[in-house]
PDB file of C-alpha atoms in Angstrom:
ATOM      1  CA  UNK A 763     -27.178  29.373 -34.226  1.00 66.00           C
ATOM      2  CA  UNK A 764     -28.828  28.699 -30.806  1.00 73.00           C
ATOM      3  CA  UNK A 765     -27.223  25.925 -29.047  1.00 82.00           C
ATOM      4  CA  UNK A 766     -28.650  23.707 -26.512  1.00 88.00           C
ATOM      5  CA  UNK A 767     -27.455  23.326 -22.981  1.00 88.00           C
ATOM      6  CA  UNK A 768     -26.580  19.367 -23.751  1.00 90.00           C
ATOM      7  CA  UNK A 769     -24.278  20.671 -26.653  1.00 90.00           C
ATOM      8  CA  UNK A 770     -22.694  23.422 -23.960  1.00 91.00           C
ATOM      9  CA  UNK A 771     -22.115  20.534 -21.818  1.00 92.00           C
ATOM     10  CA  UNK A 772     -20.560  18.476 -24.217  1.00 91.00           C
ATOM     11  CA  UNK A 773     -18.326  21.208 -25.211  1.00 92.00           C
ATOM     12  CA  UNK A 774     -17.049  21.895 -21.456  1.00 92.00           C
ATOM     13  CA  UNK A 775     -16.693  18.069 -21.329  1.00 92.00           C
ATOM     14  CA  UNK A 776     -14.421  18.020 -24.344  1.00 91.00           C
ATOM     15  CA  UNK A 777     -12.615  20.953 -23.100  1.00 91.00           C
ATOM     16  CA  UNK A 778     -11.602  19.339 -19.306  1.00 90.00           C
ATOM     17  CA  UNK A 779     -11.103  15.880 -21.339  1.00 91.00           C
ATOM     18  CA  UNK A 780      -8.458  17.837 -23.627  1.00 89.00           C
ATOM     19  CA  UNK A 781      -6.914  19.270 -21.115  1.00 87.00           C
ATOM     20  CA  UNK A 782      -6.281  16.426 -18.846  1.00 88.00           C
ATOM     21  CA  UNK A 783      -5.009  14.411 -21.937  1.00 88.00           C
ATOM     22  CA  UNK A 784      -2.494  16.997 -22.725  1.00 85.00           C
ATOM     23  CA  UNK A 785      -1.292  16.947 -19.000  1.00 83.00           C
ATOM     24  CA  UNK A 786      -1.293  13.126 -19.206  1.00 83.00           C
ATOM     25  CA  UNK A 787       0.900  13.267 -22.496  1.00 84.00           C
ATOM     26  CA  UNK A 788       2.993  15.820 -21.199  1.00 81.00           C
ATOM     27  CA  UNK A 789       3.657  13.649 -17.672  1.00 78.00           C
ATOM     28  CA  UNK A 790       4.217  10.795 -20.044  1.00 73.00           C
ATOM     29  CA  UNK A 791       6.875  12.415 -21.981  1.00 64.00           C
ATOM     30  CA  UNK A 792       8.363  13.553 -18.929  1.00 60.00           C
ATOM     31  CA  UNK A 793       8.272  10.337 -17.177  1.00 59.00           C
ATOM     32  CA  UNK A 794      10.316   8.315 -20.378  1.00 56.00           C
ATOM     33  CA  UNK A 795      12.541  11.398 -20.487  1.00 58.00           C
ATOM     34  CA  UNK A 796      13.424  10.784 -16.679  1.00 54.00           C
ATOM     35  CA  UNK A 797      13.662   7.292 -17.059  1.00 55.00           C
ATOM     36  CA  UNK A 798      16.229   7.174 -19.995  1.00 57.00           C
ATOM     37  CA  UNK A 799      18.126   9.710 -18.319  1.00 57.00           C
ATOM     38  CA  UNK A 800      18.178   7.565 -14.798  1.00 56.00           C
ATOM     39  CA  UNK A 801      19.051   4.732 -17.185  1.00 59.00           C
ATOM     40  CA  UNK A 802      22.143   6.738 -18.641  1.00 60.00           C
ATOM     41  CA  UNK A 803      23.468   7.876 -15.096  1.00 57.00           C
ATOM     42  CA  UNK A 804      23.086   4.341 -13.888  1.00 58.00           C
ATOM     43  CA  UNK A 805      24.847   3.124 -16.702  1.00 62.00           C
ATOM     44  CA  UNK A 806      27.588   5.884 -16.346  1.00 60.00           C
ATOM     45  CA  UNK A 807      28.108   5.226 -12.434  1.00 59.00           C
ATOM     46  CA  UNK A 808      28.577   1.606 -13.057  1.00 61.00           C
ATOM     47  CA  UNK A 809      31.560   2.591 -15.518  1.00 65.00           C
ATOM     48  CA  UNK A 810      34.654   2.436 -13.307  1.00 65.00           C
ATOM     49  CA  UNK A 811      37.476   5.530 -13.597  1.00 71.00           C
ATOM     50  CA  UNK A 812      41.150   4.361 -14.537  1.00 74.00           C
ATOM     51  CA  UNK A 813      42.405   4.529 -11.037  1.00 79.00           C
ATOM     52  CA  UNK A 814      39.216   2.444 -10.068  1.00 79.00           C
ATOM     53  CA  UNK A 815      40.072  -0.375 -12.724  1.00 81.00           C
ATOM     54  CA  UNK A 816      43.713  -0.327 -11.637  1.00 83.00           C
ATOM     55  CA  UNK A 817      42.672  -1.022  -8.057  1.00 86.00           C
ATOM     56  CA  UNK A 818      39.922  -3.545  -9.084  1.00 85.00           C
ATOM     57  CA  UNK A 819      42.580  -5.668 -11.363  1.00 86.00           C
ATOM     58  CA  UNK A 820      44.924  -5.472  -8.147  1.00 87.00           C
ATOM     59  CA  UNK A 821      42.404  -6.594  -5.857  1.00 88.00           C
ATOM     60  CA  UNK A 822      41.174  -9.515  -8.276  1.00 87.00           C
ATOM     61  CA  UNK A 823      44.757 -10.555  -9.101  1.00 87.00           C
ATOM     62  CA  UNK A 824      45.302 -10.820  -5.266  1.00 86.00           C
ATOM     63  CA  UNK A 825      42.211 -12.649  -4.837  1.00 86.00           C
ATOM     64  CA  UNK A 826      43.213 -14.951  -7.377  1.00 85.00           C
ATOM     65  CA  UNK A 827      46.602 -15.528  -6.749  1.00 85.00           C
ATOM     66  CA  UNK A 828      47.059 -15.565  -2.891  1.00 83.00           C
ATOM     67  CA  UNK A 829      45.860 -19.458  -2.519  1.00 81.00           C
ATOM     68  CA  UNK A 830      48.408 -20.354  -5.078  1.00 82.00           C
ATOM     69  CA  UNK A 831      51.163 -17.801  -3.496  1.00 80.00           C
ATOM     70  CA  UNK A 832      50.341 -19.631  -0.067  1.00 78.00           C
ATOM     71  CA  UNK A 833      50.473 -23.063  -1.539  1.00 78.00           C
ATOM     72  CA  UNK A 834      53.829 -22.435  -2.813  1.00 75.00           C
ATOM     73  CA  UNK A 835      55.221 -20.870   0.204  1.00 73.00           C
ATOM     74  CA  UNK A 836      53.895 -23.451   2.209  1.00 69.00           C
ATOM     75  CA  UNK A 837      55.438 -26.289   0.025  1.00 66.00           C
ATOM     76  CA  UNK A 838      58.844 -24.435  -0.048  1.00 62.00           C
ATOM     77  CA  UNK A 839      59.005 -23.608   3.791  1.00 60.00           C
ATOM     78  CA  UNK A 840      57.846 -27.319   4.620  1.00 63.00           C
ATOM     79  CA  UNK A 841      60.460 -28.646   2.195  1.00 63.00           C
ATOM     80  CA  UNK A 842      63.037 -26.616   4.112  1.00 58.00           C
ATOM     81  CA  UNK A 843      61.921 -27.529   7.384  1.00 61.00           C
ATOM     82  CA  UNK A 844      61.862 -31.255   6.480  1.00 63.00           C
ATOM     83  CA  UNK A 845      65.302 -31.061   5.060  1.00 62.00           C
ATOM     84  CA  UNK A 846      66.592 -28.991   7.751  1.00 59.00           C
ATOM     85  CA  UNK A 847      65.032 -31.086  10.272  1.00 60.00           C
ATOM     86  CA  UNK A 848      66.352 -34.274   8.732  1.00 61.00           C
ATOM     87  CA  UNK A 849      70.171 -32.932   8.870  1.00 60.00           C
ATOM     88  CA  UNK A 850      69.878 -31.990  12.323  1.00 57.00           C
ATOM     89  CA  UNK A 851      68.895 -35.222  13.133  1.00 59.00           C
ATOM     90  CA  UNK A 852      71.143 -37.132  10.866  1.00 62.00           C
ATOM     91  CA  UNK A 853      74.673 -35.129  11.342  1.00 64.00           C
ATOM     92  CA  UNK A 854      74.405 -33.570  14.647  1.00 64.00           C
ATOM     93  CA  UNK A 855      71.999 -35.725  16.839  1.00 64.00           C
ATOM     94  CA  UNK A 856      74.813 -37.194  19.380  1.00 67.00           C
ATOM     95  CA  UNK A 857      76.687 -33.772  19.668  1.00 72.00           C
ATOM     96  CA  UNK A 858      73.475 -31.786  20.000  1.00 69.00           C
ATOM     97  CA  UNK A 859      71.944 -33.779  22.609  1.00 67.00           C
ATOM     98  CA  UNK A 860      75.326 -34.285  24.478  1.00 70.00           C
ATOM     99  CA  UNK A 861      75.500 -30.665  24.574  1.00 75.00           C
ATOM    100  CA  UNK A 862      71.665 -30.111  25.609  1.00 72.00           C
ATOM    101  CA  UNK A 863      72.288 -32.644  28.462  1.00 68.00           C
ATOM    102  CA  UNK A 864      75.436 -30.784  29.724  1.00 71.00           C
ATOM    103  CA  UNK A 865      73.913 -27.653  29.787  1.00 70.00           C
ATOM    104  CA  UNK A 866      70.913 -28.814  31.476  1.00 66.00           C
ATOM    105  CA  UNK A 867      73.035 -30.547  34.157  1.00 66.00           C
ATOM    106  CA  UNK A 868      75.019 -27.477  34.588  1.00 57.00           C
ATOM    107  CA  UNK A 869      71.920 -25.412  35.210  1.00 58.00           C
ATOM    108  CA  UNK A 870      69.915 -27.893  37.741  1.00 54.00           C
ATOM    109  CA  UNK A 871      72.984 -29.630  38.850  1.00 54.00           C
ATOM    110  CA  UNK A 872      73.604 -33.410  38.633  1.00 54.00           C
ATOM    111  CA  UNK A 873      70.674 -35.290  39.201  1.00 53.00           C
ATOM    112  CA  UNK A 874      70.537 -37.338  42.488  1.00 53.00           C
ATOM    113  CA  UNK A 875      73.420 -35.068  44.404  1.00 52.00           C
ATOM    114  CA  UNK A 876      70.928 -32.678  45.719  1.00 52.00           C
ATOM    115  CA  UNK A 877      71.268 -33.777  48.914  1.00 53.00           C
ATOM    116  CA  UNK A 878      75.006 -35.383  49.472  1.00 49.00           C
TER     117      UNK A 878
ATOM    118  CA  UNK B 325      -8.333  -3.074   5.873  1.00 68.00           C
ATOM    119  CA  UNK B 326      -4.707  -3.280   4.564  1.00 75.00           C
ATOM    120  CA  UNK B 327      -5.779  -4.874   1.017  1.00 78.00           C
ATOM    121  CA  UNK B 328      -8.595  -2.062   0.939  1.00 80.00           C
ATOM    122  CA  UNK B 329      -5.978   0.525   1.870  1.00 80.00           C
ATOM    123  CA  UNK B 330      -3.501  -0.753  -0.960  1.00 82.00           C
ATOM    124  CA  UNK B 331      -6.310  -0.642  -3.596  1.00 82.00           C
ATOM    125  CA  UNK B 332      -7.578   2.852  -2.637  1.00 84.00           C
ATOM    126  CA  UNK B 333      -3.766   4.024  -3.007  1.00 85.00           C
ATOM    127  CA  UNK B 334      -3.730   2.667  -6.590  1.00 84.00           C
ATOM    128  CA  UNK B 335      -6.722   4.609  -7.234  1.00 85.00           C
ATOM    129  CA  UNK B 336      -5.557   7.821  -5.613  1.00 87.00           C
ATOM    130  CA  UNK B 337      -2.307   7.662  -7.508  1.00 84.00           C
ATOM    131  CA  UNK B 338      -4.515   7.454 -10.716  1.00 84.00           C
ATOM    132  CA  UNK B 339      -5.915  11.033  -9.974  1.00 88.00           C
ATOM    133  CA  UNK B 340      -2.273  12.703 -10.740  1.00 86.00           C
ATOM    134  CA  UNK B 341      -3.104  14.393 -14.070  1.00 86.00           C
ATOM    135  CA  UNK B 342      -6.689  15.602 -13.127  1.00 88.00           C
ATOM    136  CA  UNK B 343      -5.438  16.716  -9.990  1.00 89.00           C
ATOM    137  CA  UNK B 344      -3.087  18.595 -11.885  1.00 87.00           C
ATOM    138  CA  UNK B 345      -5.664  20.416 -14.188  1.00 86.00           C
ATOM    139  CA  UNK B 346      -7.674  21.080 -10.762  1.00 88.00           C
ATOM    140  CA  UNK B 347      -4.822  22.759  -8.985  1.00 86.00           C
ATOM    141  CA  UNK B 348      -4.031  25.035 -12.001  1.00 82.00           C
ATOM    142  CA  UNK B 349      -7.505  26.578 -11.332  1.00 79.00           C
ATOM    143  CA  UNK B 350      -6.096  27.625  -8.216  1.00 75.00           C
ATOM    144  CA  UNK B 351      -3.703  29.957  -9.423  1.00 68.00           C
ATOM    145  CA  UNK B 352      -0.662  27.941 -10.259  1.00 63.00           C
ATOM    146  CA  UNK B 353       0.042  29.260 -13.732  1.00 57.00           C
ATOM    147  CA  UNK B 354       3.277  26.949 -13.901  1.00 64.00           C
ATOM    148  CA  UNK B 355       2.575  23.366 -14.804  1.00 68.00           C
ATOM    149  CA  UNK B 356       5.725  22.336 -12.832  1.00 76.00           C
ATOM    150  CA  UNK B 357       4.354  23.918  -9.787  1.00 80.00           C
ATOM    151  CA  UNK B 358       0.991  22.407 -10.207  1.00 83.00           C
ATOM    152  CA  UNK B 359       2.407  19.212 -10.671  1.00 84.00           C
ATOM    153  CA  UNK B 360       4.267  19.330  -7.220  1.00 86.00           C
ATOM    154  CA  UNK B 361       1.034  20.536  -5.607  1.00 87.00           C
ATOM    155  CA  UNK B 362      -0.711  17.559  -7.151  1.00 88.00           C
ATOM    156  CA  UNK B 363       1.894  15.180  -5.694  1.00 88.00           C
ATOM    157  CA  UNK B 364       1.539  16.630  -2.501  1.00 90.00           C
ATOM    158  CA  UNK B 365      -2.087  16.090  -2.537  1.00 90.00           C
ATOM    159  CA  UNK B 366      -1.826  12.637  -3.455  1.00 90.00           C
ATOM    160  CA  UNK B 367       0.708  12.047  -0.459  1.00 89.00           C
ATOM    161  CA  UNK B 368      -1.373  13.548   1.893  1.00 90.00           C
ATOM    162  CA  UNK B 369      -4.309  11.420   0.850  1.00 89.00           C
ATOM    163  CA  UNK B 370      -2.398   8.519   1.184  1.00 88.00           C
ATOM    164  CA  UNK B 371      -1.461   9.621   4.378  1.00 88.00           C
ATOM    165  CA  UNK B 372      -4.719   9.816   5.593  1.00 88.00           C
ATOM    166  CA  UNK B 373      -6.251   7.049   3.888  1.00 85.00           C
ATOM    167  CA  UNK B 374      -7.522   5.463   7.186  1.00 85.00           C
ATOM    168  CA  UNK B 375      -9.732   8.409   7.468  1.00 85.00           C
ATOM    169  CA  UNK B 376     -11.552   7.799   4.298  1.00 85.00           C
ATOM    170  CA  UNK B 377     -14.608   6.345   5.638  1.00 81.00           C
ATOM    171  CA  UNK B 378     -16.447   5.450   2.243  1.00 80.00           C
ATOM    172  CA  UNK B 379     -19.550   7.677   3.039  1.00 82.00           C
ATOM    173  CA  UNK B 380     -18.459   9.923  -0.034  1.00 84.00           C
ATOM    174  CA  UNK B 381     -17.420   8.596  -3.151  1.00 88.00           C
ATOM    175  CA  UNK B 382     -13.422   8.496  -3.570  1.00 88.00           C
ATOM    176  CA  UNK B 383     -13.048  11.439  -6.004  1.00 89.00           C
ATOM    177  CA  UNK B 384     -15.159  13.790  -3.791  1.00 90.00           C
ATOM    178  CA  UNK B 385     -12.985  12.920  -0.596  1.00 90.00           C
ATOM    179  CA  UNK B 386      -9.823  13.688  -2.931  1.00 90.00           C
ATOM    180  CA  UNK B 387     -11.363  17.077  -4.336  1.00 90.00           C
ATOM    181  CA  UNK B 388     -12.475  17.900  -0.962  1.00 90.00           C
ATOM    182  CA  UNK B 389      -8.992  17.237   0.343  1.00 90.00           C
ATOM    183  CA  UNK B 390      -7.446  19.068  -2.566  1.00 90.00           C
ATOM    184  CA  UNK B 391      -9.425  21.959  -2.246  1.00 88.00           C
ATOM    185  CA  UNK B 392      -8.584  22.699   1.659  1.00 88.00           C
ATOM    186  CA  UNK B 393      -4.875  21.896   0.537  1.00 88.00           C
ATOM    187  CA  UNK B 394      -4.910  24.506  -2.521  1.00 86.00           C
ATOM    188  CA  UNK B 395      -6.805  27.096  -0.062  1.00 84.00           C
ATOM    189  CA  UNK B 396      -4.001  26.772   2.528  1.00 84.00           C
ATOM    190  CA  UNK B 397      -1.329  26.789   0.071  1.00 81.00           C
ATOM    191  CA  UNK B 398      -2.314  29.660  -2.086  1.00 77.00           C
ATOM    192  CA  UNK B 399      -3.493  31.917   0.792  1.00 73.00           C
ATOM    193  CA  UNK B 400      -0.031  31.350   2.041  1.00 63.00           C
ATOM    194  CA  UNK B 401       1.596  32.363  -0.882  1.00 60.00           C
ATOM    195  CA  UNK B 402      -1.137  35.315  -1.455  1.00 54.00           C
ATOM    196  CA  UNK B 403      -1.066  33.874  -5.113  1.00 51.00           C
ATOM    197  CA  UNK B 404      -3.667  35.323  -7.563  1.00 49.00           C
ATOM    198  CA  UNK B 405      -2.218  34.012 -10.579  1.00 46.00           C
ATOM    199  CA  UNK B 406      -3.927  34.236 -14.023  1.00 46.00           C
ATOM    200  CA  UNK B 407      -4.770  30.972 -15.528  1.00 46.00           C
ATOM    201  CA  UNK B 408      -2.937  30.204 -19.004  1.00 46.00           C
ATOM    202  CA  UNK B 409      -4.941  27.774 -20.950  1.00 49.00           C
ATOM    203  CA  UNK B 410      -3.232  24.820 -22.529  1.00 49.00           C
ATOM    204  CA  UNK B 411      -3.559  24.220 -26.235  1.00 47.00           C
ATOM    205  CA  UNK B 412      -3.165  21.077 -27.845  1.00 45.00           C
ATOM    206  CA  UNK B 413      -2.658  21.303 -31.636  1.00 45.00           C
ATOM    207  CA  UNK B 414      -1.231  17.777 -31.959  1.00 40.00           C
ATOM    208  CA  UNK B 415      -4.304  16.196 -30.222  1.00 42.00           C
ATOM    209  CA  UNK B 416      -6.543  18.135 -32.514  1.00 46.00           C
ATOM    210  CA  UNK B 417      -4.676  16.983 -35.469  1.00 44.00           C
ATOM    211  CA  UNK B 418      -5.178  13.558 -34.633  1.00 47.00           C
ATOM    212  CA  UNK B 419      -8.895  13.433 -34.870  1.00 52.00           C
ATOM    213  CA  UNK B 420     -10.804  12.312 -37.969  1.00 53.00           C
ATOM    214  CA  UNK B 421     -10.665  14.533 -40.808  1.00 55.00           C
ATOM    215  CA  UNK B 422     -14.034  16.123 -41.190  1.00 62.00           C
ATOM    216  CA  UNK B 423     -14.931  19.046 -43.821  1.00 71.00           C
ATOM    217  CA  UNK B 424     -12.832  22.162 -44.041  1.00 74.00           C
ATOM    218  CA  UNK B 425     -15.565  24.380 -42.912  1.00 75.00           C
ATOM    219  CA  UNK B 426     -16.872  21.941 -40.178  1.00 74.00           C
ATOM    220  CA  UNK B 427     -12.951  21.811 -38.738  1.00 78.00           C
ATOM    221  CA  UNK B 428     -12.642  25.811 -38.768  1.00 80.00           C
ATOM    222  CA  UNK B 429     -16.313  26.005 -36.836  1.00 78.00           C
ATOM    223  CA  UNK B 430     -14.904  23.416 -34.337  1.00 80.00           C
ATOM    224  CA  UNK B 431     -11.696  25.054 -34.082  1.00 84.00           C
ATOM    225  CA  UNK B 432     -13.188  28.448 -33.752  1.00 83.00           C
ATOM    226  CA  UNK B 433     -15.670  26.877 -30.889  1.00 84.00           C
ATOM    227  CA  UNK B 434     -13.025  25.278 -29.034  1.00 87.00           C
ATOM    228  CA  UNK B 435     -10.853  28.453 -28.852  1.00 88.00           C
ATOM    229  CA  UNK B 436     -13.913  30.331 -27.607  1.00 89.00           C
ATOM    230  CA  UNK B 437     -14.312  27.328 -25.057  1.00 91.00           C
ATOM    231  CA  UNK B 438     -10.676  27.795 -23.802  1.00 89.00           C
ATOM    232  CA  UNK B 439     -10.914  31.614 -23.928  1.00 89.00           C
ATOM    233  CA  UNK B 440     -14.323  31.202 -21.633  1.00 92.00           C
ATOM    234  CA  UNK B 441     -12.950  28.702 -19.279  1.00 90.00           C
ATOM    235  CA  UNK B 442      -9.853  30.960 -18.757  1.00 87.00           C
ATOM    236  CA  UNK B 443     -11.849  33.855 -17.859  1.00 89.00           C
ATOM    237  CA  UNK B 444     -14.000  31.819 -15.505  1.00 90.00           C
ATOM    238  CA  UNK B 445     -13.322  32.688 -11.794  1.00 88.00           C
ATOM    239  CA  UNK B 446     -11.648  30.051  -9.888  1.00 86.00           C
ATOM    240  CA  UNK B 447     -14.406  28.699  -7.713  1.00 89.00           C
ATOM    241  CA  UNK B 448     -16.381  28.533 -11.081  1.00 92.00           C
ATOM    242  CA  UNK B 449     -13.549  26.812 -12.960  1.00 91.00           C
ATOM    243  CA  UNK B 450     -13.403  24.237 -10.192  1.00 90.00           C
ATOM    244  CA  UNK B 451     -17.026  23.592 -10.060  1.00 93.00           C
ATOM    245  CA  UNK B 452     -17.016  23.188 -14.062  1.00 93.00           C
ATOM    246  CA  UNK B 453     -14.392  20.522 -13.888  1.00 92.00           C
ATOM    247  CA  UNK B 454     -16.090  18.565 -11.163  1.00 93.00           C
ATOM    248  CA  UNK B 455     -19.123  18.818 -12.929  1.00 93.00           C
ATOM    249  CA  UNK B 456     -18.412  18.352 -16.519  1.00 92.00           C
ATOM    250  CA  UNK B 457     -14.964  16.050 -16.154  1.00 91.00           C
ATOM    251  CA  UNK B 458     -15.360  14.487 -12.897  1.00 90.00           C
ATOM    252  CA  UNK B 459     -19.319  14.325 -13.564  1.00 90.00           C
ATOM    253  CA  UNK B 460     -19.823  14.088  -9.802  1.00 92.00           C
ATOM    254  CA  UNK B 461     -23.711  15.100  -8.727  1.00 92.00           C
ATOM    255  CA  UNK B 462     -24.477  18.551  -7.153  1.00 93.00           C
ATOM    256  CA  UNK B 463     -24.254  17.119  -3.955  1.00 93.00           C
ATOM    257  CA  UNK B 464     -20.574  15.655  -4.233  1.00 91.00           C
ATOM    258  CA  UNK B 465     -19.518  18.996  -5.733  1.00 93.00           C
ATOM    259  CA  UNK B 466     -21.121  20.935  -2.947  1.00 93.00           C
ATOM    260  CA  UNK B 467     -19.273  18.835  -0.233  1.00 91.00           C
ATOM    261  CA  UNK B 468     -15.977  19.094  -2.559  1.00 90.00           C
ATOM    262  CA  UNK B 469     -16.091  22.950  -2.782  1.00 90.00           C
ATOM    263  CA  UNK B 470     -17.723  23.415   0.732  1.00 90.00           C
ATOM    264  CA  UNK B 471     -20.684  25.616  -0.677  1.00 93.00           C
ATOM    265  CA  UNK B 472     -24.554  25.364  -0.292  1.00 95.00           C
ATOM    266  CA  UNK B 473     -26.052  22.814  -2.876  1.00 95.00           C
ATOM    267  CA  UNK B 474     -28.160  25.856  -4.089  1.00 95.00           C
ATOM    268  CA  UNK B 475     -25.137  27.763  -4.843  1.00 95.00           C
ATOM    269  CA  UNK B 476     -23.597  25.084  -6.952  1.00 95.00           C
ATOM    270  CA  UNK B 477     -26.510  24.514  -8.864  1.00 95.00           C
ATOM    271  CA  UNK B 478     -27.080  28.164  -9.536  1.00 96.00           C
ATOM    272  CA  UNK B 479     -23.164  28.357 -10.673  1.00 95.00           C
ATOM    273  CA  UNK B 480     -23.441  25.715 -13.150  1.00 95.00           C
ATOM    274  CA  UNK B 481     -26.319  27.477 -14.724  1.00 95.00           C
ATOM    275  CA  UNK B 482     -24.558  30.524 -14.930  1.00 95.00           C
ATOM    276  CA  UNK B 483     -21.539  28.702 -16.339  1.00 94.00           C
ATOM    277  CA  UNK B 484     -23.330  27.194 -18.975  1.00 94.00           C
ATOM    278  CA  UNK B 485     -25.426  30.282 -20.005  1.00 94.00           C
ATOM    279  CA  UNK B 486     -22.291  32.291 -19.767  1.00 93.00           C
ATOM    280  CA  UNK B 487     -20.737  30.058 -22.542  1.00 92.00           C
ATOM    281  CA  UNK B 488     -23.767  29.849 -24.989  1.00 92.00           C
ATOM    282  CA  UNK B 489     -23.923  33.814 -24.834  1.00 91.00           C
ATOM    283  CA  UNK B 490     -20.170  33.887 -25.650  1.00 89.00           C
ATOM    284  CA  UNK B 491     -20.462  31.412 -28.582  1.00 88.00           C
ATOM    285  CA  UNK B 492     -23.454  32.970 -30.072  1.00 87.00           C
ATOM    286  CA  UNK B 493     -22.088  36.717 -29.412  1.00 85.00           C
ATOM    287  CA  UNK B 494     -18.769  35.128 -31.047  1.00 77.00           C
ATOM    288  CA  UNK B 495     -20.904  33.935 -34.263  1.00 76.00           C
ATOM    289  CA  UNK B 496     -23.331  37.264 -34.230  1.00 77.00           C
ATOM    290  CA  UNK B 497     -19.838  38.928 -35.018  1.00 76.00           C
ATOM    291  CA  UNK B 498     -18.608  36.466 -37.884  1.00 73.00           C
ATOM    292  CA  UNK B 499     -21.690  36.712 -39.209  1.00 72.00           C
ATOM    293  CA  UNK B 500     -21.710  40.709 -39.411  1.00 74.00           C
ATOM    294  CA  UNK B 501     -18.510  40.520 -40.789  1.00 69.00           C
ATOM    295  CA  UNK B 502     -19.194  38.006 -43.466  1.00 61.00           C
ATOM    296  CA  UNK B 503     -22.179  40.494 -44.915  1.00 61.00           C
ATOM    297  CA  UNK B 504     -19.469  43.256 -44.686  1.00 57.00           C
TER     298      UNK B 504
END
């Protein structure tokens, strides 16, 4: 059968078009495969190891509980100071003041007697 | 200018699969290697986007750049790879069904074209690709492959005549086999 050059050109066109289509489909498959693998890797990397999980839980607990602990400790120490202060003022004030004044006068000397 | 470059870049990126086929004709028998080289060409084209002056079509510019890149690359490696033809039975099977005789005839013709294109030398294969797939003009092909216009014209004629001869020879062989 005698083929025209037009037929020959068509056959060559079909050949190259098929070759490009084949490459495109191969690239599409490879791209999809890479995407799935990447997604799997990303999911895996997001998952924590047991030691990491423990550290994460400890850090989280510290963050959550630290304001409460600080508040409680502040409250307790404040109460103690208040109580101690009050007791110090109520019970021992005169004696302590006297002692303090005495100690100051010993150290500084009697006020007003610097130039006899 | 920036908008133009962005648009050109997206157009260049679409040449990926075509460039793989084009690069294979330079002696990159491994698909993976052809893919890498095509990627490098795209990167280079994007890097030199400012040099594209619009005097020629974008495809001519890219294939011209690809030609120079492949010439350097495969000269350095001294590669003279044989081109391995791709086969696509899965694509062929998706076509509309025809009469069995016609299907056989078409499959045989396709195999003959595959064989013929694989037997072409690298330059002819590139010219055939640019002419019959990209449908560049003769002047554009001449610019892309850095050859005189007359030579390109002659090579295309030789390619077509060669395929016609091969197909006719194959049919004559079959006819003789059928008579025996």
